[in-house]
Tab-separated table of C-alpha atoms and ligand atoms in Angstrom:
chain	number	residue	atom	x	y	z
K	14	MET	CA	100.844	119.346	89.747
K	15	LYS	CA	103.612	117.374	91.465
K	16	ILE	CA	102.767	115.566	94.692
K	17	SER	CA	106.146	116.355	96.297
K	18	ASN	CA	109.538	117.878	95.567
K	19	LYS	CA	111.134	114.455	95.472
K	20	LYS	CA	112.759	113.314	92.237
K	21	ILE	CA	113.139	110.217	90.103
K	22	TRP	CA	116.488	109.674	88.395
K	23	PHE	CA	116.536	108.586	84.755
K	24	VAL	CA	119.605	106.469	84.064
K	25	THR	CA	120.431	105.375	80.520
K	26	GLY	CA	122.713	102.400	80.109
K	27	SER	CA	125.230	101.994	77.312
K	28	GLN	CA	128.930	101.124	76.893
K	29	ASP	CA	132.072	102.576	75.256
K	30	LEU	CA	131.946	100.379	72.165
K	31	TYR	CA	129.944	102.737	69.962
K	32	GLY	CA	132.064	105.873	69.779
K	33	ASP	CA	131.322	109.483	70.702
K	34	ASP	CA	128.730	110.220	68.005
K	35	VAL	CA	126.456	107.404	69.100
K	36	LEU	CA	126.881	108.218	72.799
K	37	ARG	CA	126.078	111.862	72.086
K	38	GLN	CA	122.908	110.744	70.317
K	39	VAL	CA	122.016	108.401	73.207
K	40	ALA	CA	122.337	111.234	75.718
K	41	GLU	CA	120.351	113.607	73.508
K	42	ASP	CA	117.511	111.113	72.970
K	43	ALA	CA	117.294	110.312	76.686
K	44	GLY	CA	117.231	114.032	77.458
K	45	LYS	CA	114.358	114.539	74.990
K	46	MET	CA	112.407	111.688	76.571
K	47	VAL	CA	112.882	113.108	80.062
K	48	ASP	CA	111.845	116.585	78.938
K	49	GLU	CA	108.758	115.354	77.168
K	50	LEU	CA	107.729	113.018	80.001
K	51	ASN	CA	108.080	115.899	82.470
K	52	ALA	CA	106.197	118.332	80.258
K	53	LYS	CA	103.395	116.199	78.847
K	54	ALA	CA	102.882	112.945	80.764
K	55	GLY	CA	101.313	114.484	83.879
K	56	LEU	CA	103.622	112.420	86.093
K	57	PRO	CA	103.399	112.941	89.860
K	58	LEU	CA	107.140	113.558	90.354
K	59	GLU	CA	109.839	115.262	88.319
K	60	ILE	CA	112.241	113.008	86.422
K	61	VAL	CA	115.886	114.069	86.422
K	62	TRP	CA	118.107	113.115	83.491
K	63	LYS	CA	121.440	111.586	84.525
K	64	PRO	CA	124.522	111.148	82.306
K	65	THR	CA	124.664	107.874	80.365
K	66	VAL	CA	126.469	105.122	82.260
K	67	ARG	CA	129.095	103.195	80.277
K	68	SER	CA	131.078	101.150	82.796
K	69	SER	CA	130.895	99.346	86.147
K	70	GLU	CA	132.452	102.348	87.856
K	71	GLU	CA	129.940	104.810	86.429
K	72	ILE	CA	127.036	102.516	87.303
K	73	LEU	CA	128.274	102.009	90.860
K	74	ASN	CA	128.803	105.751	91.321
K	75	THR	CA	125.317	106.508	90.009
K	76	CYS	CA	123.670	103.957	92.316
K	77	VAL	CA	125.639	105.165	95.346
K	78	GLY	CA	124.688	108.710	94.372
K	79	ALA	CA	121.002	107.783	94.171
K	80	ASN	CA	121.190	106.123	97.592
K	81	SER	CA	122.681	109.171	99.234
K	82	ALA	CA	120.550	111.802	97.437
K	83	ALA	CA	117.823	112.617	99.965
K	84	ASP	CA	115.485	113.932	97.272
K	85	CYS	CA	115.845	110.864	95.007
K	86	VAL	CA	113.083	108.330	95.722
K	87	GLY	CA	113.727	105.916	92.875
K	88	ILE	CA	115.558	105.297	89.612
K	89	ILE	CA	114.346	104.495	86.121
K	90	THR	CA	116.755	102.514	83.986
K	91	TRP	CA	116.637	102.167	80.209
K	92	MET	CA	119.149	100.642	77.781
K	93	HIS	CA	119.144	102.732	74.609
K	94	THR	CA	121.923	100.521	73.262
K	95	PHE	CA	123.470	97.328	74.529
K	96	SER	CA	124.930	97.589	78.039
K	97	PRO	CA	126.640	94.359	79.113
K	98	ALA	CA	124.922	93.539	82.356
K	99	LYS	CA	127.867	92.261	84.388
K	100	MET	CA	128.704	95.977	84.549
K	101	TRP	CA	125.465	96.470	86.504
K	102	ILE	CA	126.157	93.911	89.238
K	103	GLY	CA	128.152	96.184	91.538
K	104	GLY	CA	125.714	99.078	91.295
K	105	LEU	CA	122.539	97.028	91.595
K	106	LYS	CA	123.988	95.183	94.589
K	107	VAL	CA	124.095	98.392	96.598
K	108	LEU	CA	121.064	100.168	95.115
K	109	ALA	CA	118.678	100.880	97.982
K	110	LYS	CA	116.068	102.924	96.084
K	111	PRO	CA	113.067	101.533	94.166
K	112	LEU	CA	113.813	100.475	90.587
K	113	LEU	CA	111.661	100.836	87.492
K	114	HIS	CA	112.922	99.248	84.302
K	115	LEU	CA	111.503	101.190	81.384
K	116	HIS	CA	111.558	98.906	78.358
K	117	THR	CA	110.971	101.119	75.369
K	118	GLN	CA	112.834	102.671	72.479
K	119	PHE	CA	113.274	106.242	71.312
K	120	ASN	CA	111.660	105.793	67.885
K	121	ARG	CA	108.158	104.475	67.642
K	122	GLU	CA	108.359	102.987	64.160
K	123	ILE	CA	110.981	101.264	62.049
K	124	PRO	CA	112.013	103.625	59.193
K	125	TRP	CA	111.600	100.930	56.566
K	126	GLY	CA	113.233	102.765	53.677
K	127	GLU	CA	116.158	104.182	55.686
K	128	ILE	CA	117.074	101.555	58.207
K	129	ASP	CA	120.729	100.438	58.132
K	130	MET	CA	123.148	98.871	60.626
K	131	ASP	CA	123.978	102.235	62.227
K	132	PHE	CA	120.312	102.699	63.059
K	133	MET	CA	120.123	99.137	64.365
K	134	ASN	CA	123.121	99.609	66.644
K	135	LEU	CA	121.821	102.891	68.041
K	136	ASN	CA	118.287	101.639	68.712
K	137	GLN	CA	118.718	98.253	70.255
K	138	SER	CA	116.877	98.360	73.566
K	139	ALA	CA	115.010	95.299	72.245
K	140	HIS	CA	118.049	93.281	73.214
K	141	GLY	CA	119.840	95.738	75.538
K	142	ASP	CA	116.902	95.750	77.938
K	143	ARG	CA	116.691	91.949	77.843
K	144	GLU	CA	120.336	91.733	78.897
K	145	PHE	CA	119.629	94.171	81.750
K	146	GLY	CA	116.474	92.275	82.701
K	147	HIS	CA	118.496	89.094	82.989
K	148	ILE	CA	120.818	90.437	85.655
K	149	VAL	CA	117.965	91.992	87.642
K	150	SER	CA	116.211	88.646	87.565
K	151	ARG	CA	119.408	86.693	88.316
K	152	MET	CA	119.962	88.947	91.357
K	153	ARG	CA	116.324	88.407	92.468
K	154	LEU	CA	115.753	92.150	92.763
K	155	GLY	CA	112.334	93.678	93.211
K	156	VAL	CA	111.626	95.695	90.060
K	157	LYS	CA	108.729	97.168	88.179
K	158	VAL	CA	108.881	96.741	84.430
K	159	ALA	CA	107.047	99.209	82.208
K	160	ALA	CA	107.175	97.829	78.662
K	161	GLY	CA	105.801	99.631	75.631
K	162	TYR	CA	106.184	102.930	73.818
K	163	TRP	CA	107.188	105.732	76.189
K	164	GLN	CA	104.751	108.264	74.700
K	165	ASP	CA	101.781	105.933	75.181
K	166	ARG	CA	99.361	106.518	78.024
K	167	ASP	CA	99.488	102.957	79.373
K	168	VAL	CA	103.271	103.039	79.826
K	169	GLN	CA	103.127	106.481	81.430
K	170	ASP	CA	100.327	105.307	83.749
K	171	ARG	CA	102.464	102.411	84.916
K	172	MET	CA	105.301	104.826	85.602
K	173	ALA	CA	102.991	107.234	87.441
K	174	VAL	CA	101.666	104.512	89.739
K	175	TRP	CA	105.180	103.360	90.590
K	176	MET	CA	106.304	106.946	91.253
K	177	ARG	CA	103.465	107.426	93.727
K	178	VAL	CA	104.444	104.190	95.444
K	179	ALA	CA	108.131	105.186	95.496
K	180	ASN	CA	107.152	108.509	97.060
K	181	ALA	CA	105.070	106.731	99.703
K	182	TRP	CA	107.908	104.285	100.325
K	183	ASP	CA	110.163	107.276	100.943
K	184	ASP	CA	107.546	108.790	103.268
K	185	ALA	CA	107.725	105.669	105.434
K	186	ARG	CA	111.502	106.033	105.947
K	187	ASP	CA	110.782	108.501	108.753
K	188	MET	CA	107.224	107.446	109.559
K	189	LYS	CA	106.500	107.303	113.265
K	190	VAL	CA	103.381	105.449	114.346
K	191	ALA	CA	102.067	106.399	117.795
K	192	ARG	CA	99.996	103.890	119.718
K	193	PHE	CA	97.796	105.408	122.391
K	194	GLY	CA	97.374	102.344	124.524
K	195	ASP	CA	98.433	98.843	123.503
K	196	ASN	CA	96.730	96.423	121.128
K	197	MET	CA	93.334	95.259	122.285
K	198	ASN	CA	93.947	92.383	124.677
K	199	ASN	CA	94.138	88.947	123.114
K	200	VAL	CA	93.639	90.114	119.526
K	201	ALA	CA	96.056	88.249	117.231
K	202	VAL	CA	95.742	89.640	113.726
K	203	THR	CA	96.373	93.289	114.616
K	204	ASP	CA	99.607	92.478	116.429
K	205	GLY	CA	102.965	91.407	115.050
K	206	ASP	CA	106.713	91.903	115.019
K	207	LYS	CA	107.450	95.626	115.216
K	208	VAL	CA	111.187	95.096	114.875
K	209	GLU	CA	110.721	93.181	111.639
K	210	ALA	CA	108.283	95.844	110.420
K	211	GLU	CA	110.917	98.530	110.909
K	212	LEU	CA	113.615	96.428	109.215
K	213	ARG	CA	111.477	95.564	106.219
K	214	LEU	CA	108.875	98.323	105.867
K	215	GLY	CA	110.789	101.255	107.355
K	216	TYR	CA	108.285	102.739	109.760
K	217	HIS	CA	108.795	102.978	113.512
K	218	VAL	CA	106.130	102.165	116.107
K	219	ASP	CA	106.078	103.697	119.607
K	220	TYR	CA	103.760	103.348	122.552
K	221	TYR	CA	102.429	106.385	124.409
K	222	PRO	CA	100.531	106.128	127.681
K	223	ILE	CA	97.144	107.751	127.207
K	224	GLY	CA	97.990	109.937	130.224
K	225	ASP	CA	100.598	111.733	128.085
K	226	LEU	CA	97.783	112.789	125.754
K	227	ALA	CA	95.450	113.597	128.662
K	228	ALA	CA	98.058	116.108	129.890
K	229	TYR	CA	97.742	117.924	126.543
K	230	VAL	CA	93.941	117.810	126.754
K	231	GLU	CA	94.024	119.646	130.087
K	232	LYS	CA	96.117	122.460	128.624
K	233	VAL	CA	93.841	123.289	125.669
K	234	THR	CA	92.557	126.879	125.843
K	235	GLU	CA	88.906	127.865	125.415
K	236	ALA	CA	89.853	130.027	122.427
K	237	ARG	CA	91.288	127.035	120.542
K	238	ILE	CA	88.158	125.031	121.312
K	239	ARG	CA	85.961	127.836	119.949
K	240	ASP	CA	88.000	127.917	116.727
K	241	MET	CA	87.653	124.165	116.327
K	242	LEU	CA	83.892	124.268	116.970
K	243	ALA	CA	83.562	126.952	114.299
K	244	VAL	CA	85.213	124.560	111.832
K	245	TYR	CA	82.766	121.792	112.790
K	246	ASP	CA	79.795	124.134	112.416
K	247	LYS	CA	80.985	125.109	108.942
K	248	GLU	CA	82.013	121.725	107.547
K	249	TYR	CA	79.279	119.444	108.889
K	250	LEU	CA	75.539	119.215	109.371
K	251	LEU	CA	75.101	119.170	113.135
K	252	ALA	CA	72.354	117.080	114.689
K	253	PRO	CA	70.057	119.128	116.975
K	254	ASN	CA	71.524	117.601	120.136
K	255	ALA	CA	75.050	118.439	118.942
K	256	ARG	CA	74.356	122.110	118.183
K	257	GLU	CA	75.091	125.072	120.430
K	258	GLY	CA	72.566	124.758	123.251
K	259	GLY	CA	71.790	121.100	122.388
K	260	LYS	CA	71.696	118.581	125.206
K	261	ASP	CA	74.852	116.800	123.998
K	262	ARG	CA	76.821	119.887	122.985
K	263	LYS	CA	79.261	119.130	125.784
K	264	SER	CA	80.395	115.975	123.959
K	265	VAL	CA	81.175	118.045	120.856
K	266	VAL	CA	83.109	120.552	122.965
K	267	GLU	CA	85.102	117.716	124.509
K	268	ALA	CA	85.722	116.228	121.051
K	269	ALA	CA	87.096	119.593	119.931
K	270	ARG	CA	89.303	119.804	123.009
K	271	THR	CA	90.683	116.334	122.315
K	272	GLU	CA	91.318	117.115	118.666
K	273	VAL	CA	93.281	120.285	119.480
K	274	ALA	CA	95.350	118.295	121.977
K	275	MET	CA	95.990	115.413	119.587
K	276	ARG	CA	97.082	117.698	116.786
K	277	ALA	CA	99.578	119.460	119.090
K	278	PHE	CA	100.876	116.140	120.398
K	279	LEU	CA	101.365	114.637	116.908
K	280	THR	CA	102.849	117.756	115.318
K	281	GLU	CA	105.467	118.182	118.057
K	282	ARG	CA	106.643	114.608	117.583
K	283	LYS	CA	106.356	114.490	113.759
K	284	ILE	CA	104.032	111.496	114.015
K	285	LYS	CA	102.328	110.317	110.799
K	286	ALA	CA	99.994	107.565	111.991
K	287	ILE	CA	98.165	106.690	115.208
K	288	THR	CA	96.224	103.961	116.890
K	289	THR	CA	93.739	104.224	119.732
K	290	ASN	CA	92.105	101.640	121.974
K	291	PHE	CA	88.637	102.070	123.481
K	292	ASP	CA	89.938	100.196	126.531
K	293	ALA	CA	92.717	102.705	127.232
K	294	LEU	CA	91.055	106.078	127.740
K	295	HIS	CA	92.036	107.093	131.275
K	296	GLY	CA	91.916	110.856	131.510
K	297	LEU	CA	89.920	111.256	128.276
K	298	HIS	CA	86.241	112.181	128.217
K	299	GLN	CA	85.366	109.808	125.364
K	300	LEU	CA	86.893	107.708	122.585
K	301	PRO	CA	88.412	110.313	120.227
K	302	GLY	CA	86.342	109.322	117.196
K	303	LEU	CA	85.793	112.686	115.558
K	304	ALA	CA	89.453	113.663	116.000
K	305	CYS	CA	90.632	110.421	114.373
K	306	GLN	CA	88.186	110.879	111.488
K	307	ARG	CA	89.437	114.400	110.852
K	308	LEU	CA	93.113	113.454	111.252
K	309	MET	CA	92.624	110.729	108.646
K	310	ALA	CA	91.135	113.299	106.285
K	311	ASP	CA	94.358	115.304	106.710
K	312	GLY	CA	96.522	112.337	105.703
K	313	TYR	CA	97.270	110.650	109.017
K	314	GLY	CA	97.199	106.883	109.170
K	315	PHE	CA	94.809	105.344	111.678
K	316	GLY	CA	94.188	101.913	113.151
K	317	GLY	CA	91.581	101.006	115.749
K	318	GLU	CA	92.340	98.936	118.870
K	319	GLY	CA	96.104	99.341	118.586
K	320	ASP	CA	96.265	98.107	114.977
K	321	TRP	CA	99.603	99.705	114.058
K	322	LYS	CA	100.085	97.748	110.804
K	323	THR	CA	96.834	99.078	109.358
K	324	ALA	CA	97.635	102.579	110.665
K	325	ALA	CA	100.983	102.544	108.842
K	326	LEU	CA	99.449	101.039	105.698
K	327	LEU	CA	96.724	103.674	105.665
K	328	ARG	CA	99.303	106.463	105.916
K	329	THR	CA	101.179	104.937	102.986
K	330	MET	CA	97.921	104.697	101.012
K	331	LYS	CA	97.146	108.341	101.806
K	332	VAL	CA	100.530	109.380	100.394
K	333	MET	CA	100.101	107.189	97.290
K	334	ALA	CA	96.701	108.761	96.656
K	335	LEU	CA	97.720	112.412	97.092
K	336	GLY	CA	95.686	114.571	94.717
K	337	LEU	CA	93.820	111.656	93.129
K	338	LYS	CA	90.046	111.546	92.901
K	339	GLY	CA	88.372	109.332	95.516
K	340	GLY	CA	88.877	108.947	99.258
K	341	THR	CA	90.916	106.596	101.424
K	342	SER	CA	89.867	105.336	104.850
K	343	PHE	CA	90.367	102.891	107.676
K	344	MET	CA	87.611	100.289	107.448
K	345	GLU	CA	86.295	97.150	109.089
K	346	ASP	CA	84.220	94.228	107.856
K	347	TYR	CA	81.272	94.555	110.194
K	348	THR	CA	78.213	92.616	109.099
K	349	TYR	CA	76.972	90.755	106.009
K	350	HIS	CA	73.961	91.021	103.749
K	351	MET	CA	73.529	87.393	102.678
K	352	LYS	CA	70.503	87.749	100.475
K	353	GLN	CA	70.817	85.398	97.483
K	354	GLY	CA	72.240	87.218	94.471
K	355	LYS	CA	73.019	90.390	96.451
K	356	MET	CA	75.589	89.188	98.937
K	357	SER	CA	77.593	92.124	100.247
K	358	ALA	CA	79.528	93.267	103.309
K	359	LEU	CA	78.665	96.315	105.395
K	360	GLN	CA	81.805	98.239	106.298
K	361	ALA	CA	82.061	100.608	109.245
K	362	HIS	CA	83.836	101.055	112.542
K	363	MET	CA	82.793	102.072	116.026
K	364	LEU	CA	83.398	105.682	114.976
K	365	GLU	CA	86.516	106.060	112.883
K	366	VAL	CA	85.773	106.199	109.166
K	367	CYS	CA	87.499	108.921	107.122
K	368	PRO	CA	85.196	111.629	105.691
K	369	SER	CA	87.325	111.690	102.503
K	370	ILE	CA	85.016	108.887	101.297
K	371	ALA	CA	81.787	110.699	102.214
K	372	GLU	CA	79.131	110.878	99.502
K	373	SER	CA	77.907	114.273	100.719
K	374	LYS	CA	78.379	116.692	103.613
K	375	PRO	CA	78.828	114.503	106.751
K	376	LYS	CA	76.468	114.772	109.695
K	377	LEU	CA	77.991	115.418	113.109
K	378	GLU	CA	76.103	113.390	115.688
K	379	VAL	CA	76.442	112.334	119.310
K	380	HIS	CA	75.323	108.877	120.372
K	381	PRO	CA	76.159	106.477	123.172
K	382	LEU	CA	78.942	103.956	122.550
K	383	GLY	CA	78.221	100.473	123.882
K	384	ILE	CA	81.793	99.718	124.938
K	385	GLY	CA	84.587	101.570	126.692
K	386	GLY	CA	82.480	102.918	129.534
K	387	LYS	CA	83.050	106.589	128.650
K	388	ALA	CA	80.843	109.565	127.757
K	389	ASP	CA	78.845	109.565	124.497
K	390	PRO	CA	81.274	110.383	121.666
K	391	ALA	CA	80.781	112.735	118.730
K	392	ARG	CA	81.274	111.276	115.277
K	393	LEU	CA	80.749	112.021	111.588
K	394	VAL	CA	78.043	109.944	109.941
K	395	PHE	CA	77.801	109.527	106.160
K	396	ASN	CA	77.361	107.108	103.270
K	397	THR	CA	80.003	106.171	100.712
K	398	PRO	CA	79.290	106.732	96.988
K	399	PRO	CA	78.989	103.696	94.685
K	400	GLY	CA	82.039	102.766	92.650
K	401	PRO	CA	85.142	100.597	92.512
K	402	GLY	CA	87.727	100.470	95.267
K	403	VAL	CA	90.345	98.306	96.942
K	404	ALA	CA	90.592	96.961	100.479
K	405	ALA	CA	94.097	96.057	101.626
K	406	THR	CA	95.834	94.696	104.669
K	407	VAL	CA	99.225	93.514	105.864
K	408	VAL	CA	99.448	90.576	108.265
K	409	ASP	CA	102.436	89.071	110.042
K	410	MET	CA	102.778	85.383	109.137
K	411	GLY	CA	105.686	84.818	111.510
K	412	ASN	CA	108.313	84.379	108.784
K	413	ARG	CA	107.094	87.187	106.509
K	414	PHE	CA	104.595	89.976	106.033
K	415	ARG	CA	101.723	89.182	103.710
K	416	MET	CA	99.808	91.861	101.833
K	417	ILE	CA	96.269	90.931	100.788
K	418	VAL	CA	94.368	93.162	98.377
K	419	ASN	CA	90.726	92.721	97.396
K	420	GLU	CA	89.009	94.627	94.614
K	421	VAL	CA	85.555	95.706	95.739
K	422	GLU	CA	82.510	97.443	94.272
K	423	VAL	CA	80.758	99.865	96.604
K	424	ILE	CA	76.991	99.780	96.105
K	425	SER	CA	74.069	101.743	97.516
K	426	THR	CA	72.179	100.248	100.429
K	427	GLU	CA	68.708	98.913	99.598
K	428	SER	CA	67.189	101.538	101.854
K	429	PRO	CA	68.423	104.210	104.298
K	430	LEU	CA	69.901	103.198	107.681
K	431	PRO	CA	68.278	105.773	109.984
K	432	LYS	CA	69.295	103.992	113.184
K	433	LEU	CA	72.931	103.290	112.287
K	434	PRO	CA	74.976	105.949	114.136
K	435	VAL	CA	78.208	105.549	112.150
K	436	ALA	CA	79.619	106.123	108.675
K	437	GLN	CA	79.365	103.102	106.413
K	438	ALA	CA	80.079	101.594	103.021
K	439	LEU	CA	78.343	98.580	101.525
K	440	TRP	CA	80.391	96.604	99.043
K	441	ILE	CA	80.525	93.473	96.963
K	442	PRO	CA	84.061	92.132	97.118
K	443	GLN	CA	85.392	90.567	93.892
K	444	PRO	CA	84.822	88.014	92.517
K	445	ASP	CA	81.810	87.619	94.885
K	446	LEU	CA	81.307	87.728	98.641
K	447	GLN	CA	81.568	83.990	99.197
K	448	THR	CA	84.790	83.481	97.222
K	449	SER	CA	86.361	86.663	98.547
K	450	ALA	CA	85.588	85.908	102.176
K	451	HIS	CA	86.746	82.312	101.696
K	452	ALA	CA	90.052	83.444	100.182
K	453	TRP	CA	90.560	86.256	102.705
K	454	ILE	CA	90.064	83.805	105.575
K	455	LEU	CA	92.473	81.261	104.043
K	456	ALA	CA	95.016	84.078	103.729
K	457	GLY	CA	94.595	85.013	107.398
K	458	GLY	CA	93.533	88.565	106.572
K	459	THR	CA	92.469	91.132	109.152
K	460	HIS	CA	88.968	92.368	109.898
K	461	HIS	CA	90.523	95.853	109.529
K	462	THR	CA	91.577	97.205	106.126
K	463	GLY	CA	92.862	100.256	104.393
K	464	PHE	CA	90.177	101.087	101.836
K	465	SER	CA	90.597	103.389	98.866
K	466	MET	CA	88.518	104.546	95.925
K	467	ALA	CA	91.573	106.349	94.503
K	468	LEU	CA	93.968	103.406	94.252
K	469	THR	CA	94.063	100.171	92.245
K	470	PRO	CA	95.749	96.832	93.036
K	471	GLU	CA	98.739	97.877	90.911
K	472	TYR	CA	99.855	100.283	93.675
K	473	PHE	CA	99.965	97.468	96.208
K	474	GLU	CA	101.727	95.103	93.832
K	475	ASP	CA	104.432	97.734	93.307
K	476	TYR	CA	104.671	98.327	97.063
K	477	ALA	CA	105.042	94.604	97.808
K	478	GLU	CA	107.732	94.360	95.120
K	479	ILE	CA	109.724	97.209	96.649
K	480	ALA	CA	109.277	95.912	100.210
K	481	GLY	CA	109.974	92.305	99.222
K	482	ILE	CA	106.829	91.056	100.954
K	483	GLU	CA	104.196	88.566	99.856
K	484	TYR	CA	101.365	89.887	97.676
K	485	LEU	CA	98.046	88.054	97.427
K	486	PRO	CA	95.428	89.701	95.196
K	487	ILE	CA	91.775	88.696	95.339
K	488	ASP	CA	89.930	89.819	92.213
K	489	LYS	CA	87.606	88.762	89.399
K	490	ARG	CA	89.948	85.936	88.396
K	491	THR	CA	90.312	84.421	91.873
K	492	THR	CA	89.323	80.800	92.355
K	493	ILE	CA	89.785	78.996	95.655
K	494	ARG	CA	91.733	76.183	94.023
K	495	ASP	CA	94.323	78.595	92.554
K	496	PHE	CA	94.396	80.718	95.684
K	497	LYS	CA	95.203	77.711	97.882
K	498	ARG	CA	97.975	76.729	95.508
K	499	ASP	CA	99.394	80.274	95.574
K	500	ILE	CA	99.477	80.238	99.369
K	501	ARG	CA	101.243	76.864	99.433
K	502	VAL	CA	103.761	77.860	96.749
K	503	ASN	CA	104.443	81.140	98.544
K	504	GLU	CA	105.043	79.281	101.781
K	505	VAL	CA	107.916	77.406	100.157
K	506	TYR	CA	109.134	80.454	98.233
K	507	TYR	CA	109.440	82.644	101.318
K	508	MET	CA	111.081	79.853	103.292
K	509	LEU	CA	113.807	79.570	100.672
K	510	LYS	CA	114.064	83.203	99.598
K	511	LYS	CA	117.242	85.050	100.517
K	512	GLN	CA	116.244	87.953	102.767
I	616	LIG	MN1	88.102	97.481	114.940
């Protein structure tokens, strides 16, 4: 099952020195590898074999071709033989697609009894790939290296992760983020430089007055509302007050009306991620919580209170995670459990948590919302299953974007939370709550995150490499002393780095 029709090009490097027989063998071996990887590795995208490149001209043409091929989202390079790397300068200088350097060789084992100099000259990626690696490093290019035997699971897994990231990177080339209302007044961490974000991360952020959406809400027909309510009745467990005839049914009807309107609005404009703001709801009946929850479940990015960076990140995470087991949601650090030995953080939001992370069938409930001054909103309420996950954010440091990624372990709550009217997850961030929170605060991380039980830190590391942004992991190995040093070193690095 491929996650999209996009392709990855497989480019084998060589040179003219070896003669036709060797080059024929190089092309044949590369073709076999591509065929077998496509057939057996379970990779998320199809790999397309490209003719062996033997000169600067061929390399430049291949890289220009990859740039202009709309369905190519990245290239894999591999040096079956030696390929003098000055030949790669021109091509790599213009290459605008993500790069994975596969460091492997066609044969797994040395044929001890047969090996001669012909064999050595044909199978010399051990030094050909080092020559290629030198020029990539000398040019300071972002690259993912997958080193090891190409038929082994670990190498294929590294390739698969990168392919998913390359596909999500491509998705962001035409990602439009719609902000209904501005950022929440005075909030610093959710704001930032939208011009720089478009230059560096690709996505585009627009503002829409909430009145534009309200105009769509007014036009929704009763028939469309009935259809939407039927979906709610089928997919969720409705609280008595939310059912047909219940005293708060009207709030569910209005939620359905808003959802129909939002879907029409977003589809017409090819928008992939949205933000809302509880302070900008003129013309709406209530904060569109249920609609945002259900849009997230369909792959839209979402950020609360105008948080466009998290909305865009969440969309990218949704694309990375396509078809993988485990959900992906907008999340917020809400309140702590500081009991000795069990320190954990309760995650939730006012309403908007994605039901893709629900442990069981979500409950649809209507409760008052303390802020915003609107009618009581409908929302899905559920728990999140125990297990590992990642919480990620991107912040604007003024001279660069910084991605912070924390490994977390979702745990069960000590007892049920019958009075909590929102979806939640309780987690222990790695290496422990105190160190994680300390590091996250030193890094200037948001209270909002993109959270996923489908992804691992490797996805974010690959993304940061492609985007050329700072990457700060917080995991089992994190110590505050090292983390502080990393931040200080990065400060100098990004000041000096050629953009
Ligand atoms: Mn929030």
